[in-house]
mmCIF file of C-alpha atoms in Angstrom:
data_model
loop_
_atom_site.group_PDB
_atom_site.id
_atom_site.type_symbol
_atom_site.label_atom_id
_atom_site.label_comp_id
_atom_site.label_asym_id
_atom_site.label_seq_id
_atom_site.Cartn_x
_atom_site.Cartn_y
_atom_site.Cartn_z
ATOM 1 C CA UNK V 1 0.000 0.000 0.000
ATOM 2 C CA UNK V 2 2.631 2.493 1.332
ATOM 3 C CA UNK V 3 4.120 2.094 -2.195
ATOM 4 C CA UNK V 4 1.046 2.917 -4.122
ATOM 5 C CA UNK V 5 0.972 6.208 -2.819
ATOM 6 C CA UNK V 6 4.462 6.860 -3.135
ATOM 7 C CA UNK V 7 3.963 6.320 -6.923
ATOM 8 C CA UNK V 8 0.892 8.059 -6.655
ATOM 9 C CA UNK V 9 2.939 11.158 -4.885
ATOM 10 C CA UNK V 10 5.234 11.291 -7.801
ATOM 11 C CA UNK V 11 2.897 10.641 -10.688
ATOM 12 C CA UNK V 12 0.784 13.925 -9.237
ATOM 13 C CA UNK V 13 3.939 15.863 -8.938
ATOM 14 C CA UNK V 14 4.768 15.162 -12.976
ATOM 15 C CA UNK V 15 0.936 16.457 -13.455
ATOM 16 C CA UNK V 16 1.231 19.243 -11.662
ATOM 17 C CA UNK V 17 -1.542 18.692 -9.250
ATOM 18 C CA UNK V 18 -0.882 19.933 -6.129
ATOM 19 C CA UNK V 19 -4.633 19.534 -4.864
ATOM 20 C CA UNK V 20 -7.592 17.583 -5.768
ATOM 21 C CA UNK V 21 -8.894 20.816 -7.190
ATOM 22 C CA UNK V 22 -6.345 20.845 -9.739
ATOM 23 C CA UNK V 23 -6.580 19.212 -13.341
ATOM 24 C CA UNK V 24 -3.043 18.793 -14.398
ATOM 25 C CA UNK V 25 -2.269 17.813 -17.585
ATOM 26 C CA UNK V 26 -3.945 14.624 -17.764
ATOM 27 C CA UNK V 27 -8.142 16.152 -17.048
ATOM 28 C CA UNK V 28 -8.961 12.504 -15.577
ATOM 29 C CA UNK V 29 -7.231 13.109 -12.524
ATOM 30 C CA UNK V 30 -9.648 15.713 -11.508
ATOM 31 C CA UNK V 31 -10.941 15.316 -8.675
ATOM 32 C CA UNK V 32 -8.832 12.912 -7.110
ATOM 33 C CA UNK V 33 -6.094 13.316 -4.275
ATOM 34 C CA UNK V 34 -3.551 15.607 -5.152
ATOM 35 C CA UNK V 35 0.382 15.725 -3.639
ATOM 36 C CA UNK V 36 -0.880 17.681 -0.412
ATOM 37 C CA UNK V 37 -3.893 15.075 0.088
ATOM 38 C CA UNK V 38 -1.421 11.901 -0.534
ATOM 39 C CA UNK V 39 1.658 13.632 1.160
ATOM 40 C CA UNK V 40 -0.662 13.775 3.851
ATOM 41 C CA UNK V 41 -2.064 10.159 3.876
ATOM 42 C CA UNK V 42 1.407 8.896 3.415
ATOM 43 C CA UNK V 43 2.720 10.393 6.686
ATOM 44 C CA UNK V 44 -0.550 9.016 8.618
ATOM 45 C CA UNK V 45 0.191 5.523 7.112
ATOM 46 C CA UNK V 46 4.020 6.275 8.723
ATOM 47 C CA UNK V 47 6.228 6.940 5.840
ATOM 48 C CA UNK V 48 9.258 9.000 6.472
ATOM 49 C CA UNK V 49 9.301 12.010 5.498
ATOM 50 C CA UNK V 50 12.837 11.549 4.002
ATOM 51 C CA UNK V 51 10.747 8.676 1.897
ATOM 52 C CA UNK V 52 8.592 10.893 0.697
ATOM 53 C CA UNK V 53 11.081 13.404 -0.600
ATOM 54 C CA UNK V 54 13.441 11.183 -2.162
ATOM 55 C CA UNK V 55 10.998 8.704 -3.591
ATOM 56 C CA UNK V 56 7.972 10.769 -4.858
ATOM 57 C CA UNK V 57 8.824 14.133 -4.690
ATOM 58 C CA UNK V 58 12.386 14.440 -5.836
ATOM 59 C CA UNK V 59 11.822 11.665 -8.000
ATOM 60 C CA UNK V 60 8.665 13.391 -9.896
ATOM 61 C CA UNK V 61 10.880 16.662 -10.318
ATOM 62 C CA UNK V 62 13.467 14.901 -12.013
ATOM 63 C CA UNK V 63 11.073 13.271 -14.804
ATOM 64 C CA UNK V 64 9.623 16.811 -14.993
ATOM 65 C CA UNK V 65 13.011 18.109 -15.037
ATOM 66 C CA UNK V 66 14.162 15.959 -17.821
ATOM 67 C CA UNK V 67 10.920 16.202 -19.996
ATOM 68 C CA UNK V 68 11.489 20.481 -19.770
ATOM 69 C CA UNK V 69 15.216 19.529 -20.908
ATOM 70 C CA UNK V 70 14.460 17.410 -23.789
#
């Protein structure tokens, strides 16, 4: 489970979806969690925040990163 939202953390991050009120580039996400509602759910299920960082949120910048480089 824990690992489903860390993908789910970093796949939101790549969107750009902050909140759930946010559509990000792919419109079918509306309306679900965004990275403040899952950062948040993932730190209630116990995942470090140094988890969190490095495997969702550092890890979505750098696919973001690299897709702005390309």
């Amino acid at each position: 489970m824990s690992e489903d939202v860390l993908h789910m953390i970093k796949e939101n991050v790549i969107q750009g979806r902050k909140t759930r009120d946010d559509e990000g580039i792919d419109e079918a996400l509306s309306g679900t969690p965004g990275v403040l509602e899952l950062t948040e759910l993932a730190l209630e299920q116990n995942i470090s925040p140094e988890v969190i960082i490095t495997q969702s949120l550092t890890a979505g910048m750098q696919v973001v990163g690299e897709k702005f480089s390309t």
